[in-house]
Short mmCIF file of C-alpha atoms and ligand atoms in Angstrom, two decimals:
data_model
loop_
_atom_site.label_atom_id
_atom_site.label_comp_id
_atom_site.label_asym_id
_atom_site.label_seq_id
_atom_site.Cartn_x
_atom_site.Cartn_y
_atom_site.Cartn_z
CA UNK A 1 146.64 101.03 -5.86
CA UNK A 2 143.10 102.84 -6.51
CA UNK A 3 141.35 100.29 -3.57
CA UNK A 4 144.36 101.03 -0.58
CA UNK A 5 143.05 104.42 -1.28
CA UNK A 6 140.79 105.92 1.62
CA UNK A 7 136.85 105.10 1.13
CA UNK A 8 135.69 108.35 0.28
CA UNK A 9 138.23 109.56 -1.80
CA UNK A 10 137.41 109.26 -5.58
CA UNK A 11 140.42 107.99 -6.90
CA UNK A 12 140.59 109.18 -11.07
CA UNK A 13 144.10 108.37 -11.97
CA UNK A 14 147.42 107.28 -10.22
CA UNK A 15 150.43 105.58 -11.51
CA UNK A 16 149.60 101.97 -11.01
CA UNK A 17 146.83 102.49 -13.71
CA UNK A 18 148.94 104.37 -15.93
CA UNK A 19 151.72 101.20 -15.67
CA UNK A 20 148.40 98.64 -16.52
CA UNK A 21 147.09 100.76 -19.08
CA UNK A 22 150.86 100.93 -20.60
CA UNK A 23 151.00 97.23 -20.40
CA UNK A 24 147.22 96.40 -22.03
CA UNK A 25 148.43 98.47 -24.82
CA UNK A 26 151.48 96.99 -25.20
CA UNK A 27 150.01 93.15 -25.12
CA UNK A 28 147.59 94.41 -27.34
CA UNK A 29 150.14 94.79 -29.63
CA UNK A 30 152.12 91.95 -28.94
CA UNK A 31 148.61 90.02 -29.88
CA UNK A 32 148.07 91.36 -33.08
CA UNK A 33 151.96 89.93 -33.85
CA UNK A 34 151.05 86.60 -32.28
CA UNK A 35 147.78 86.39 -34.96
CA UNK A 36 150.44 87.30 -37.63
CA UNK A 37 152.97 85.02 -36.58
CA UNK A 38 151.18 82.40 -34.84
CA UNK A 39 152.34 81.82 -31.87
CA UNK A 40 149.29 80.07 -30.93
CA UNK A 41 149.34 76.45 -30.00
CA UNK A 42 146.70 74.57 -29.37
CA UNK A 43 146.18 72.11 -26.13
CA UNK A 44 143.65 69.14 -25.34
CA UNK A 45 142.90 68.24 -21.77
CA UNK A 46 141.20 64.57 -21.66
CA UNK A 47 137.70 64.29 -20.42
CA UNK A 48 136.95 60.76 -18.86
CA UNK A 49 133.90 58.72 -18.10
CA UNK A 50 133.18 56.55 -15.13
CA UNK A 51 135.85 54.08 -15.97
CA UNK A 52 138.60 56.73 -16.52
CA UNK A 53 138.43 56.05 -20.09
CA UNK A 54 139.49 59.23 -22.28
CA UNK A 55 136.34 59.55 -24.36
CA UNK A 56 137.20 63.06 -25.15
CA UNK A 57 139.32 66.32 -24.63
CA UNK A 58 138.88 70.34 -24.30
CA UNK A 59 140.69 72.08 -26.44
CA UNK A 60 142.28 75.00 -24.81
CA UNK A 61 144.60 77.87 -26.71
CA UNK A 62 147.90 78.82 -25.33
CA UNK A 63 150.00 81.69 -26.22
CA UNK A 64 154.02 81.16 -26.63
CA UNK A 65 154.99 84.48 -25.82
CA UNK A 66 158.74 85.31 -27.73
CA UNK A 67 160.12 87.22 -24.66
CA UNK A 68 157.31 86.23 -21.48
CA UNK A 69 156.96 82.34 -22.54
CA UNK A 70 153.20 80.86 -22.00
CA UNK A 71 150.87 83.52 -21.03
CA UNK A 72 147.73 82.36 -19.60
CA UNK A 73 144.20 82.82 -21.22
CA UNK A 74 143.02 84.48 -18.39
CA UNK A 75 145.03 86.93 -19.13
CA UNK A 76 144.90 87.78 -23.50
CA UNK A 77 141.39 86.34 -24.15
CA UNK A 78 139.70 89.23 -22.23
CA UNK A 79 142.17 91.64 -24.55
CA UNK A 80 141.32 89.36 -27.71
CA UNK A 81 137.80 90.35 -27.01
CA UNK A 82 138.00 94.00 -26.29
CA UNK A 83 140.14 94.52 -29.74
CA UNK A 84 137.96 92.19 -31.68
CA UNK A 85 140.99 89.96 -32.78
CA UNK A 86 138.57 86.95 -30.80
CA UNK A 87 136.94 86.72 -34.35
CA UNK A 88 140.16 85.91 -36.28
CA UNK A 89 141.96 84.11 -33.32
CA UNK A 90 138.79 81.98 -32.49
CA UNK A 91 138.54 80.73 -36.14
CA UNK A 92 142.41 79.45 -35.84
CA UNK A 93 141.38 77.70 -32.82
CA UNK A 94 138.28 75.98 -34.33
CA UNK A 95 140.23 75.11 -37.54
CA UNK A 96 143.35 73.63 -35.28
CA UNK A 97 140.62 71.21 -33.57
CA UNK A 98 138.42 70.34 -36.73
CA UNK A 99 141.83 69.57 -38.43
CA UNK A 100 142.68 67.49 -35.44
CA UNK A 101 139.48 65.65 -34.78
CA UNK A 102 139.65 64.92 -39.09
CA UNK A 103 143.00 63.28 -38.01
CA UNK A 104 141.84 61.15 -35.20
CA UNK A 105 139.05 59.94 -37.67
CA UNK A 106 141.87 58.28 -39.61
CA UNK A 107 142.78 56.31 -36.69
CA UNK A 108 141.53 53.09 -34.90
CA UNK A 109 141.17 53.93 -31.09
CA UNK A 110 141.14 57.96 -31.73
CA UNK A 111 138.32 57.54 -34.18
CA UNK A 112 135.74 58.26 -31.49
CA UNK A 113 136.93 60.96 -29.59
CA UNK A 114 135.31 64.36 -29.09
CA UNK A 115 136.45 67.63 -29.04
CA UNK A 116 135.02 70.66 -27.20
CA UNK A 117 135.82 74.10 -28.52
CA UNK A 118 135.13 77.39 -26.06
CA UNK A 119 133.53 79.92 -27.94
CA UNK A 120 133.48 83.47 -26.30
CA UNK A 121 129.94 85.20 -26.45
CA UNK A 122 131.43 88.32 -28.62
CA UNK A 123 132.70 85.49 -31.73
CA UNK A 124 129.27 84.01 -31.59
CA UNK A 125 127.17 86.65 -31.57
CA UNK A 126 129.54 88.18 -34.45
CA UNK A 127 127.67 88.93 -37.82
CA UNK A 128 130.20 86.78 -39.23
CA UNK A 129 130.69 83.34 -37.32
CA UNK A 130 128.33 81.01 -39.16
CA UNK A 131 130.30 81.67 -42.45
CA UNK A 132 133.77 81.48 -40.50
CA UNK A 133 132.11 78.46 -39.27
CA UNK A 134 131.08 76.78 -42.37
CA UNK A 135 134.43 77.60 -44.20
CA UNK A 136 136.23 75.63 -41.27
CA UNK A 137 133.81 72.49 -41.73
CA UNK A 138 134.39 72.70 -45.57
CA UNK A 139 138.42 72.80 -45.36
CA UNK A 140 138.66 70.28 -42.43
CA UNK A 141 135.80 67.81 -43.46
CA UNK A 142 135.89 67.30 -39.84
CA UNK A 143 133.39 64.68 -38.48
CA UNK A 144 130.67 67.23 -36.57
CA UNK A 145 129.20 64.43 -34.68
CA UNK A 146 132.29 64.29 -32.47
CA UNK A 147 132.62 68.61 -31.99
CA UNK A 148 131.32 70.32 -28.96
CA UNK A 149 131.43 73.85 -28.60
CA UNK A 150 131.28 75.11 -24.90
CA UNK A 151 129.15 78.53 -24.76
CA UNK A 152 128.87 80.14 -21.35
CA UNK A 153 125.55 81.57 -19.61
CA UNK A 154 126.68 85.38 -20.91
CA UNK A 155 125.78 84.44 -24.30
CA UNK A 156 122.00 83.99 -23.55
CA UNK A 157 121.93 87.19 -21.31
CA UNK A 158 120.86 89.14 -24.45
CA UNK A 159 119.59 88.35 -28.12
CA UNK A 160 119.08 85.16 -26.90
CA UNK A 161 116.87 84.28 -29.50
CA UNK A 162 119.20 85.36 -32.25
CA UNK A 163 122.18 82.85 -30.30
CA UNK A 164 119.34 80.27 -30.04
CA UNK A 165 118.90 80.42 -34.40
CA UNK A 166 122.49 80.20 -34.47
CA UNK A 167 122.62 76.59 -32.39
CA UNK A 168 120.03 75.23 -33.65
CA UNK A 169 121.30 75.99 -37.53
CA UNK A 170 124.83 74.04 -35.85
CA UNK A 171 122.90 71.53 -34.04
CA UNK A 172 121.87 70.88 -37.48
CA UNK A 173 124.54 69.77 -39.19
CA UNK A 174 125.94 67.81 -36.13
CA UNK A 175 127.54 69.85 -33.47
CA UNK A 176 126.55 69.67 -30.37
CA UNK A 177 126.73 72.43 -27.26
CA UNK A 178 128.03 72.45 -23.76
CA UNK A 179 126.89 74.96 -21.12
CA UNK A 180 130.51 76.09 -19.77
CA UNK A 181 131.20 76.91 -16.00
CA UNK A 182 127.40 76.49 -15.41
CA UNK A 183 126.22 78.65 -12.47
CA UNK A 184 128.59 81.59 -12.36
CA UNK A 185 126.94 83.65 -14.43
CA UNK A 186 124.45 86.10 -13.62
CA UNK A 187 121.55 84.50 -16.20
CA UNK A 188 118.30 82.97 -14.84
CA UNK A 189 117.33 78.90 -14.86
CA UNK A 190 114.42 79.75 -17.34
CA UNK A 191 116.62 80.08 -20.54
CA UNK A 192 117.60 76.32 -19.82
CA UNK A 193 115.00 74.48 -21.22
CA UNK A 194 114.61 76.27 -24.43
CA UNK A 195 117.73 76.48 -25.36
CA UNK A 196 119.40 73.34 -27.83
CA UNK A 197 122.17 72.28 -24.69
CA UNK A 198 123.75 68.98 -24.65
CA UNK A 199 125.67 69.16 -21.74
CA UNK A 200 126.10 71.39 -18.51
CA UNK A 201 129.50 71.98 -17.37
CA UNK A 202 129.95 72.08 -13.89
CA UNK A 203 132.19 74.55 -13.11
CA UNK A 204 135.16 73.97 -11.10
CA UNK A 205 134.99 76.34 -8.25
CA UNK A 206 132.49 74.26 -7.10
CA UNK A 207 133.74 70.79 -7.98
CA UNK A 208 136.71 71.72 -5.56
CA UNK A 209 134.90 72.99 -2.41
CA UNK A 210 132.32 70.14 -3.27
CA UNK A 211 133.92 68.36 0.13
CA UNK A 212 134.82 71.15 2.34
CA UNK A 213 131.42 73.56 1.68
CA UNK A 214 127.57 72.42 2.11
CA UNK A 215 126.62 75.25 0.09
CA UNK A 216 128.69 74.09 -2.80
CA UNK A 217 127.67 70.16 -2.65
CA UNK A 218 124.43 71.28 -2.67
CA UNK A 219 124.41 73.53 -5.68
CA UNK A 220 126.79 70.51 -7.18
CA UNK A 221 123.78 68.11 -6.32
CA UNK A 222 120.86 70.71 -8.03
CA UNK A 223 122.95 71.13 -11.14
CA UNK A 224 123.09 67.06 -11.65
CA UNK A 225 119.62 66.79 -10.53
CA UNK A 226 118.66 69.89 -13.36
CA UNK A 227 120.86 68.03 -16.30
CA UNK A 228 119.06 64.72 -15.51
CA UNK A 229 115.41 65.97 -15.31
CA UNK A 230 116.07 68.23 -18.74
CA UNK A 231 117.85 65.59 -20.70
CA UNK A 232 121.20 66.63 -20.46
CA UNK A 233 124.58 64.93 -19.78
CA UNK A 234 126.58 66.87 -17.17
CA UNK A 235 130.57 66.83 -16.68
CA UNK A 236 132.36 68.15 -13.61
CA UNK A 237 135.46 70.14 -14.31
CA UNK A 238 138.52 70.96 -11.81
CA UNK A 239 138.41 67.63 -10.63
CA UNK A 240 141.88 67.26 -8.47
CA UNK A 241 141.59 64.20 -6.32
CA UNK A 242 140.16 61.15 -6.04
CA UNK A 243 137.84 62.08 -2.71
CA UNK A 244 136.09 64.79 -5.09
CA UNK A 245 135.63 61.95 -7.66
CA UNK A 246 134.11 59.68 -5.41
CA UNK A 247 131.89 62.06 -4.67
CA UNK A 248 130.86 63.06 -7.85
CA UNK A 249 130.42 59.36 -8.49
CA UNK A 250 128.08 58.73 -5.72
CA UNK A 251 125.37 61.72 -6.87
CA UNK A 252 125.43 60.35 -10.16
CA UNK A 253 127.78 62.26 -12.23
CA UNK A 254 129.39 59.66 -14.63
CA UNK A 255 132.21 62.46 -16.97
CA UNK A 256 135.27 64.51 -15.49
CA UNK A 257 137.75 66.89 -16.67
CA UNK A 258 140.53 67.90 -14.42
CA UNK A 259 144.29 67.44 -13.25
CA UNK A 260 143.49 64.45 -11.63
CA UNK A 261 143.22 62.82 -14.98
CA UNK A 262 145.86 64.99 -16.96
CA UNK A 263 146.67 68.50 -17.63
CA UNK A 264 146.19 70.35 -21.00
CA UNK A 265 149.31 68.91 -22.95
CA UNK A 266 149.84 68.22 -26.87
CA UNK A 267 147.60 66.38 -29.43
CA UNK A 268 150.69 63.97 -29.22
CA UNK A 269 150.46 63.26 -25.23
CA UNK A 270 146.91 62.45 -26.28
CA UNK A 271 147.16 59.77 -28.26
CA UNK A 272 150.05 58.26 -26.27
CA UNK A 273 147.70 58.34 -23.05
CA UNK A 274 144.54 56.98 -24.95
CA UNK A 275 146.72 54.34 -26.97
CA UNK A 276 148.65 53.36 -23.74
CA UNK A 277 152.01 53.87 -25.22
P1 C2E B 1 137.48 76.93 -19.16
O1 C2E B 1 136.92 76.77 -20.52
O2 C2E B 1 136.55 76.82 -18.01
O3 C2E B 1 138.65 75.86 -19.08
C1 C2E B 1 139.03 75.20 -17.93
C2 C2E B 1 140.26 75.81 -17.29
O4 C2E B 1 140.53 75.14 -16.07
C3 C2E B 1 141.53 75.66 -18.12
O5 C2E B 1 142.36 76.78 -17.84
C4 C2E B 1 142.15 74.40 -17.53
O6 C2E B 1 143.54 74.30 -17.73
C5 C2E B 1 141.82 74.59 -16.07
N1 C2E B 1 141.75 73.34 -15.34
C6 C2E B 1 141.39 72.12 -15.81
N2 C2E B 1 141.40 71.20 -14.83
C7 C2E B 1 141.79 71.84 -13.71
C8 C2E B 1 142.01 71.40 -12.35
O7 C2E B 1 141.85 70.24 -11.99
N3 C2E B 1 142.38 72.37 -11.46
C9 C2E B 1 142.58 73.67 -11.83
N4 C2E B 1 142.96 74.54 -10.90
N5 C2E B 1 142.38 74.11 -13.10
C10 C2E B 1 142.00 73.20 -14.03
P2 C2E B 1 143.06 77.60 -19.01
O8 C2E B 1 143.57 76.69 -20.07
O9 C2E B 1 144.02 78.54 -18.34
O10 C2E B 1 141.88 78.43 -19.64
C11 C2E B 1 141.20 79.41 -18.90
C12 C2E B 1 139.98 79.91 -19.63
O11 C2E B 1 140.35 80.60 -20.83
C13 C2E B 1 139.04 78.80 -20.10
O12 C2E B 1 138.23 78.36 -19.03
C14 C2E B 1 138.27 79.50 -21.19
O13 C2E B 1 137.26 80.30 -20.63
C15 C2E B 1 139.33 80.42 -21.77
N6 C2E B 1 139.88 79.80 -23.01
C16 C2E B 1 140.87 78.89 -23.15
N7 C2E B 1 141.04 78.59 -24.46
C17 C2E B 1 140.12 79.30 -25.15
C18 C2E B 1 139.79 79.43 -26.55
O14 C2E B 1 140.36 78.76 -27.44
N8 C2E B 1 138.78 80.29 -26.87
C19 C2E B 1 138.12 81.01 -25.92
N9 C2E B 1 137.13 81.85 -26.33
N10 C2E B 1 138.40 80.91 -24.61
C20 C2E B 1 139.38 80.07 -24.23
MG1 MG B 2 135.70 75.47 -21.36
MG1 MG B 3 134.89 75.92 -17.59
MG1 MG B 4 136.32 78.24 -16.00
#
């Protein structure tokens, strides 16, 4: 591997790099199958309020792999975006959760649930996304009131204005936006306030050292502290245990995501945890 290499040896090429490259390619491929195929499935991990009721879910893609089973979105979103497949992909996604949030309109107890949709910065700032967009909302006649779409910090490191047009033309019609894994990215606080955010997304590195590191309490603490004084709701995500809840509870913030309350499963798992059955 290039970094067991000595320090001041420039290191261009060895085999290890040759076997990821091989391997990139080859998912690559294998990715442009899945789109044809679709091997996607789609997965909703409940979000919960003070009282542990499910008042929401993520929805988060998986990838049924024919010969390596579930691969991880760590893993083939990074490729999705480097190939530009995130544009078709992203718009199955969108159009799996509309059509799913239309369904739970139907039906007395799921009627208000919301659903949060990640959008990667490339599909948003894409020339293209408010059409994809608009031809989702007039197939699925989904209720935009009860969508979220999480954007991360990256998004408003450039053209910020141009990604600012885009929400508000969203915001609109409905939608509403969540500021995902909030202070990991390399942006500055000043954006915040001018931007049309509904939510700040604590993200879970954070949430689980929240006990064990000062340093990451107190940037917990200044994040709820921020939401609060600009109007905005904030959820913590990554939440494991009940100490980290209690926590959370006791500075104030009131929504969680996280294992502790379930792990991304089925739209079916979803309704038989919210309907008690
Ligand atoms: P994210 O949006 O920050 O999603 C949260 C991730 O944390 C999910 O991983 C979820 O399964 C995991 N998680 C939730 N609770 C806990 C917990 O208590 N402990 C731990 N250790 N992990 C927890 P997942 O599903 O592997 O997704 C990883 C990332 O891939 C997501 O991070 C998101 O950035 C991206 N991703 C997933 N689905 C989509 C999608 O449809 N579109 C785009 N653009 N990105 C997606
Ligand atoms: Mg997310
Ligand atoms: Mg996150
Ligand atoms: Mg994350």
């Amino acid at each position: 591997q290039a970094k067991n290499s000595s320090r001041h040896r420039v290191c261009f090429f060895d085999p290890s790099m040759q076997a990821t490259l091989l391997a990139h390619v080859k998912l690559e491929a294998d990715l442009r199958q899945a789109q044809v195929d679709q091997q996607w499935q789609l997965y909703y991990q409940p979000q919960v309020n003070h009282c542990g009721a499910i008042t929401g879910v993520e929805a988060l893609l998986r990838w049924q792999h024919p010969e390596r089973g579930m691969v991880s979105p760590g893993e083939f979103i990074p490729l999705l975006e480097n190939s530009g497949l995130i544009n078709d992909v992203g718009e199955w996604v969108l159009e799996e959760a509309c059509n799913q949030l239309a369904r739970w309109a139907q039906r007395p107890q799921l009627n208000e649930l919301t659903i949060s949709v990640n959008i990667s910065p490339l599909q948003f700032r894409d020339e293209g996304f408010l059409n994809r967009v608009e031809g989702v909302f007039t197939r699925t006649q989904a209720p935009l009131c009860r969508l979220k779409l999480e954007v991360t910090e990256s998004l408003f490191v450039e053209a910020r204005d141009e990604a600012r047009e885009k929400m508000l033309a969203l915001k609109a019609q409905g939608v509403r936006f969540s500021l995902d894994d909030f202070g990991t990215g390399y942006s500055s606080l000043a954006y915040l306030a001018h931007l049309p955010l509904d939510q700040l997304k604590i993200d879970q590195a954070f949430v689980q050292q929240v006990l064990e590191s000062k340093a990451n309490a107190a940037i917990v603490e200044s994040t709820i502290a921020l939401a609060e004084s600009l109007n905005l709701e904030v959820i913590a995500e990554g939440v494991e245990n009940e100490a980290q809840q209690a926590w959370l509870l006791a500075h104030d913030c009131n929504a969680f995501q996280g294992y502790l309350f379930g792990r991304p499963a089925t739209a079916n798992a979803i309704e038989q945890l919210v309907l008690g059955d």
